[in-house]
Structure formats: C-alpha cells, structure tokens
Amino acid sequence: MRILTLCGSLRARSSNRAILRAYERVAPAGVVFEHYDRIGALPHFNPDLDDVDAPPEVAALRASLAGADAVVISTPEYAHALPGSFKNALDWLVSDPAFAGKPVAILHAARGSTWALDSLKEVLRTMSARILDAASVLLPLNSNQADEDAILSRDDLRRLLARSVESLTTELGRTKNQEADASGP
Ligand SMILES: Cc1cc2nc3c(=O)[nH]c(=O)nc-3n(C[C@H](O)[C@H](O)[C@H](O)COP(=O)(O)O)c2cc1C
C-alpha cells in the first residue's frame, strides 16, 4: 500500500509536516509513504503549459500521484484560505486523470478556524477525489511549534492518527478486494 502525503506548508519546521511524519510512524509495516516535498518548486499553474508536455516538476508530482493508492493531506490556513503554493499544486492536478476517484484523507489541526478545511474539501470534491471522511481527523493541536515527537508523545493525538490510519488501510484493502472480485477468475 502506497500513500502520498501533501503538506500545505513550505515552512521548514511546519507542524503540518510533523503531523504527516507522525502519521507514518503510527502506520503498520507494509504501508509505504512518500512525503512529497517539492510544492515550492512547482511553476505557477498555467493552462497553456498544462496542454502540452508538463514541466518536469509537475510530471514528477503526477507520477507520484499515479503510483499512490491514497493521498493524505495536512495544510495550514492562510488568511482564511488555502496557502497559495498549495492551491497551485492542486491546480496542476485538476486535469490529471489520476486524481479522479483517488482516496484522500485530511488531517487538520483544529486551531479554531475551518475556512481552509472547508475550502480544501470543496476543491477536492470539484476534482472528483474520494474524500474518506472516516479516515479524516480534526486534531486538537493549537501550537504551530509541534514537532513529530511532541505529537506522538500525546496519547490523544496518537490515538486519533492511529484510528485514521486503520480506517484508511481498511478502506483501501476493501476496495482492492472488490476490484479483484470484479476482475474475476
Ligand atoms: C500569512 C499567514 C496567515 C495566516 N492566517 C491564518 C488564518 O487565517 N487562520 C488561522 O487559523 N491561522 C492562520 N495562520 C496561522 C497558521 O495557520 C499556523 O501558523 C500554522 O501552524 C502554520 O502551519 P505550519 O506549522 O505547518 O507552517 C496564518 C499564518 C500565516 C503565516
């Protein structure tokens, strides 16, 4: 099982990145993570470039997406919206057929506002992703200083992340079985 994570923050000590790294650490062996970390290197989205051969950075992102069974996202909110660089990355994926139907879990630090979360869900629905509500969690994490170890040292956060991973892997396993049954003997 391969999971691609997308972090909406470019900050070196991003708490959203720490959440995604902590997520990997509570996942069972056999779940392979790729933490995509090149959002800041993507060119500005331009439909003219989308029509022809995609720029190399975009092609690399799309290849990572195509190879993933699911995507897990954690993003901050900037001025009641998604960070521009992260929305730019999503814009590059709008026309990518690999995104349609892709299972997506959202990990969101509840810092008292949900504009970015609502916006993210709306964007993902528009892109025809399959948002896994049962695997998406609101984390009671108020600080943007939290690192991976600090997150994992809290039982409540650890439990929420573990429950999300379990729900995600169960759902992916169920989908794979259905696909195997449908393809027949
Ligand atoms: C430019 C800017 C705008 C922000 N706007 C909001 C906001 O509208 N609502 C909010 O809850 N937090 C806002 N924040 C706080 C960030 O969401 C918070 O610092 C978060 O931890 C950043 O994520 P990171 O730790 O992954 O970098 C803003 C931060 C910055 C730098």
PDB file of N, CA, C and O and ligand atoms in Angstrom, residues 7-11 13-17 75-81 111-113 115 143-145, ligand 1:
ATOM      1  N   CYS A   7       1.858  18.239   2.060  1.00  0.00           N
ATOM      2  CA  CYS A   7       1.841  19.218   3.144  1.00  0.00           C
ATOM      3  C   CYS A   7       1.640  20.608   2.532  1.00  0.00           C
ATOM      4  O   CYS A   7       2.341  20.984   1.597  1.00  0.00           O
ATOM      5  N   GLY A   8       0.678  21.346   3.077  1.00  0.00           N
ATOM      6  CA  GLY A   8       0.360  22.656   2.513  1.00  0.00           C
ATOM      7  C   GLY A   8       1.297  23.762   2.936  1.00  0.00           C
ATOM      8  O   GLY A   8       1.166  24.897   2.463  1.00  0.00           O
ATOM      9  N   SER A   9       2.245  23.459   3.822  1.00  0.00           N
ATOM     10  CA  SER A   9       3.161  24.494   4.308  1.00  0.00           C
ATOM     11  C   SER A   9       4.563  24.275   3.765  1.00  0.00           C
ATOM     12  O   SER A   9       5.035  23.136   3.666  1.00  0.00           O
ATOM     13  N   LEU A  10       5.237  25.369   3.440  1.00  0.00           N
ATOM     14  CA  LEU A  10       6.630  25.281   2.993  1.00  0.00           C
ATOM     15  C   LEU A  10       7.599  25.489   4.159  1.00  0.00           C
ATOM     16  O   LEU A  10       8.812  25.350   3.999  1.00  0.00           O
ATOM     17  N   ARG A  11       7.066  25.828   5.313  1.00  0.00           N
ATOM     18  CA  ARG A  11       7.911  26.179   6.457  1.00  0.00           C
ATOM     19  C   ARG A  11       8.779  24.985   6.877  1.00  0.00           C
ATOM     20  O   ARG A  11       8.287  23.850   6.970  1.00  0.00           O
ATOM     21  N   ARG A  13       9.983  24.110   9.702  1.00  0.00           N
ATOM     22  CA  ARG A  13       9.547  23.418  10.917  1.00  0.00           C
ATOM     23  C   ARG A  13       8.019  23.334  10.980  1.00  0.00           C
ATOM     24  O   ARG A  13       7.419  23.542  12.031  1.00  0.00           O
ATOM     25  N   SER A  14       7.437  23.049   9.832  1.00  0.00           N
ATOM     26  CA  SER A  14       5.979  23.012   9.711  1.00  0.00           C
ATOM     27  C   SER A  14       5.344  21.969  10.632  1.00  0.00           C
ATOM     28  O   SER A  14       5.749  20.802  10.649  1.00  0.00           O
ATOM     29  N   SER A  15       4.319  22.396  11.379  1.00  0.00           N
ATOM     30  CA  SER A  15       3.595  21.447  12.221  1.00  0.00           C
ATOM     31  C   SER A  15       2.747  20.512  11.363  1.00  0.00           C
ATOM     32  O   SER A  15       2.494  19.368  11.742  1.00  0.00           O
ATOM     33  N   ASN A  16       2.307  20.978  10.197  1.00  0.00           N
ATOM     34  CA  ASN A  16       1.536  20.097   9.308  1.00  0.00           C
ATOM     35  C   ASN A  16       2.411  18.975   8.763  1.00  0.00           C
ATOM     36  O   ASN A  16       1.974  17.837   8.631  1.00  0.00           O
ATOM     37  N   ARG A  17       3.667  19.314   8.447  1.00  0.00           N
ATOM     38  CA  ARG A  17       4.594  18.273   8.007  1.00  0.00           C
ATOM     39  C   ARG A  17       4.858  17.287   9.152  1.00  0.00           C
ATOM     40  O   ARG A  17       4.916  16.073   8.956  1.00  0.00           O
ATOM     41  N   THR A  75      -2.765  20.703   5.862  1.00  0.00           N
ATOM     42  CA  THR A  75      -2.414  22.054   5.409  1.00  0.00           C
ATOM     43  C   THR A  75      -2.800  23.099   6.437  1.00  0.00           C
ATOM     44  O   THR A  75      -3.804  22.954   7.140  1.00  0.00           O
ATOM     45  N   PRO A  76      -2.029  24.164   6.509  1.00  0.00           N
ATOM     46  CA  PRO A  76      -2.441  25.275   7.365  1.00  0.00           C
ATOM     47  C   PRO A  76      -3.480  26.146   6.657  1.00  0.00           C
ATOM     48  O   PRO A  76      -3.782  25.914   5.475  1.00  0.00           O
ATOM     49  N   GLU A  77      -3.983  27.105   7.381  1.00  0.00           N
ATOM     50  CA  GLU A  77      -4.887  28.106   6.802  1.00  0.00           C
ATOM     51  C   GLU A  77      -4.139  29.430   6.755  1.00  0.00           C
ATOM     52  O   GLU A  77      -3.505  29.815   7.719  1.00  0.00           O
ATOM     53  N   TYR A  78      -4.188  30.086   5.612  1.00  0.00           N
ATOM     54  CA  TYR A  78      -3.608  31.427   5.486  1.00  0.00           C
ATOM     55  C   TYR A  78      -4.729  32.392   5.090  1.00  0.00           C
ATOM     56  O   TYR A  78      -5.347  32.221   4.029  1.00  0.00           O
ATOM     57  N   ALA A  79      -4.942  33.391   5.905  1.00  0.00           N
ATOM     58  CA  ALA A  79      -5.964  34.407   5.619  1.00  0.00           C
ATOM     59  C   ALA A  79      -7.291  33.764   5.210  1.00  0.00           C
ATOM     60  O   ALA A  79      -7.889  34.104   4.185  1.00  0.00           O
ATOM     61  N   HIS A  80      -7.693  32.816   6.048  1.00  0.00           N
ATOM     62  CA  HIS A  80      -8.985  32.127   5.863  1.00  0.00           C
ATOM     63  C   HIS A  80      -9.076  31.354   4.549  1.00  0.00           C
ATOM     64  O   HIS A  80     -10.177  31.163   4.007  1.00  0.00           O
ATOM     65  N   ALA A  81      -7.949  30.931   4.000  1.00  0.00           N
ATOM     66  CA  ALA A  81      -7.967  30.209   2.722  1.00  0.00           C
ATOM     67  C   ALA A  81      -6.820  29.196   2.699  1.00  0.00           C
ATOM     68  O   ALA A  81      -6.015  29.126   3.638  1.00  0.00           O
ATOM     69  N   ARG A 111      -7.343  24.712  14.915  1.00  0.00           N
ATOM     70  CA  ARG A 111      -6.781  25.876  15.614  1.00  0.00           C
ATOM     71  C   ARG A 111      -7.845  26.961  15.744  1.00  0.00           C
ATOM     72  O   ARG A 111      -7.539  28.141  15.789  1.00  0.00           O
ATOM     73  N   GLY A 112      -9.105  26.538  15.723  1.00  0.00           N
ATOM     74  CA  GLY A 112     -10.188  27.492  15.945  1.00  0.00           C
ATOM     75  C   GLY A 112     -10.781  28.041  14.663  1.00  0.00           C
ATOM     76  O   GLY A 112     -11.657  28.889  14.696  1.00  0.00           O
ATOM     77  N   SER A 113     -10.318  27.563  13.506  1.00  0.00           N
ATOM     78  CA  SER A 113     -10.904  28.050  12.262  1.00  0.00           C
ATOM     79  C   SER A 113     -10.955  26.913  11.253  1.00  0.00           C
ATOM     80  O   SER A 113     -10.126  26.013  11.276  1.00  0.00           O
ATOM     81  N   TRP A 115     -11.975  27.549   7.703  1.00  0.00           N
ATOM     82  CA  TRP A 115     -12.142  28.016   6.311  1.00  0.00           C
ATOM     83  C   TRP A 115     -11.297  27.178   5.351  1.00  0.00           C
ATOM     84  O   TRP A 115     -11.774  26.761   4.308  1.00  0.00           O
ATOM     85  N   SER A 143      -0.702  24.539  18.741  1.00  0.00           N
ATOM     86  CA  SER A 143       0.591  25.173  18.519  1.00  0.00           C
ATOM     87  C   SER A 143       1.131  24.905  17.122  1.00  0.00           C
ATOM     88  O   SER A 143       0.934  23.829  16.567  1.00  0.00           O
ATOM     89  N   ASN A 144       1.815  25.881  16.544  1.00  0.00           N
ATOM     90  CA  ASN A 144       2.492  25.619  15.269  1.00  0.00           C
ATOM     91  C   ASN A 144       3.957  25.271  15.519  1.00  0.00           C
ATOM     92  O   ASN A 144       4.755  25.246  14.611  1.00  0.00           O
ATOM     93  N   GLN A 145       4.287  25.017  16.789  1.00  0.00           N
ATOM     94  CA  GLN A 145       5.667  24.660  17.151  1.00  0.00           C
ATOM     95  C   GLN A 145       5.827  23.147  17.324  1.00  0.00           C
ATOM     96  O   GLN A 145       6.915  22.672  17.605  1.00  0.00           O
TER      97      GLN A 145
HETATM   98  C1  LIG B   1       0.341  34.549   6.357  1.00  0.00           C
HETATM   99  C2  LIG B   1      -0.354  33.741   7.406  1.00  0.00           C
HETATM  100  C3  LIG B   1      -1.726  33.782   7.503  1.00  0.00           C
HETATM  101  C4  LIG B   1      -2.379  33.003   8.463  1.00  0.00           C
HETATM  102  N1  LIG B   1      -3.742  33.023   8.512  1.00  0.00           N
HETATM  103  C5  LIG B   1      -4.390  32.227   9.382  1.00  0.00           C
HETATM  104  C6  LIG B   1      -5.812  32.151   9.389  1.00  0.00           C
HETATM  105  O1  LIG B   1      -6.495  32.801   8.618  1.00  0.00           O
HETATM  106  N2  LIG B   1      -6.408  31.325  10.272  1.00  0.00           N
HETATM  107  C7  LIG B   1      -5.668  30.546  11.157  1.00  0.00           C
HETATM  108  O2  LIG B   1      -6.248  29.814  11.944  1.00  0.00           O
HETATM  109  N3  LIG B   1      -4.311  30.603  11.169  1.00  0.00           N
HETATM  110  C8  LIG B   1      -3.677  31.400  10.304  1.00  0.00           C
HETATM  111  N4  LIG B   1      -2.294  31.423  10.287  1.00  0.00           N
HETATM  112  C9  LIG B   1      -1.582  30.578  11.237  1.00  0.00           C
HETATM  113  C10 LIG B   1      -1.138  29.264  10.580  1.00  0.00           C
HETATM  114  O3  LIG B   1      -2.233  28.527  10.150  1.00  0.00           O
HETATM  115  C11 LIG B   1      -0.329  28.488  11.609  1.00  0.00           C
HETATM  116  O4  LIG B   1       0.832  29.247  11.880  1.00  0.00           O
HETATM  117  C12 LIG B   1       0.050  27.106  11.157  1.00  0.00           C
HETATM  118  O5  LIG B   1       0.680  26.445  12.203  1.00  0.00           O
HETATM  119  C13 LIG B   1       1.041  27.121  10.031  1.00  0.00           C
HETATM  120  O6  LIG B   1       1.273  25.782   9.618  1.00  0.00           O
HETATM  121  P1  LIG B   1       2.729  25.129   9.637  1.00  0.00           P
HETATM  122  O7  LIG B   1       3.128  24.994  11.097  1.00  0.00           O
HETATM  123  O8  LIG B   1       2.527  23.785   9.010  1.00  0.00           O
HETATM  124  O9  LIG B   1       3.629  26.015   8.864  1.00  0.00           O
HETATM  125  C14 LIG B   1      -1.630  32.210   9.363  1.00  0.00           C
HETATM  126  C15 LIG B   1      -0.239  32.178   9.255  1.00  0.00           C
HETATM  127  C16 LIG B   1       0.400  32.922   8.287  1.00  0.00           C
HETATM  128  C17 LIG B   1       1.912  32.848   8.172  1.00  0.00           C
END
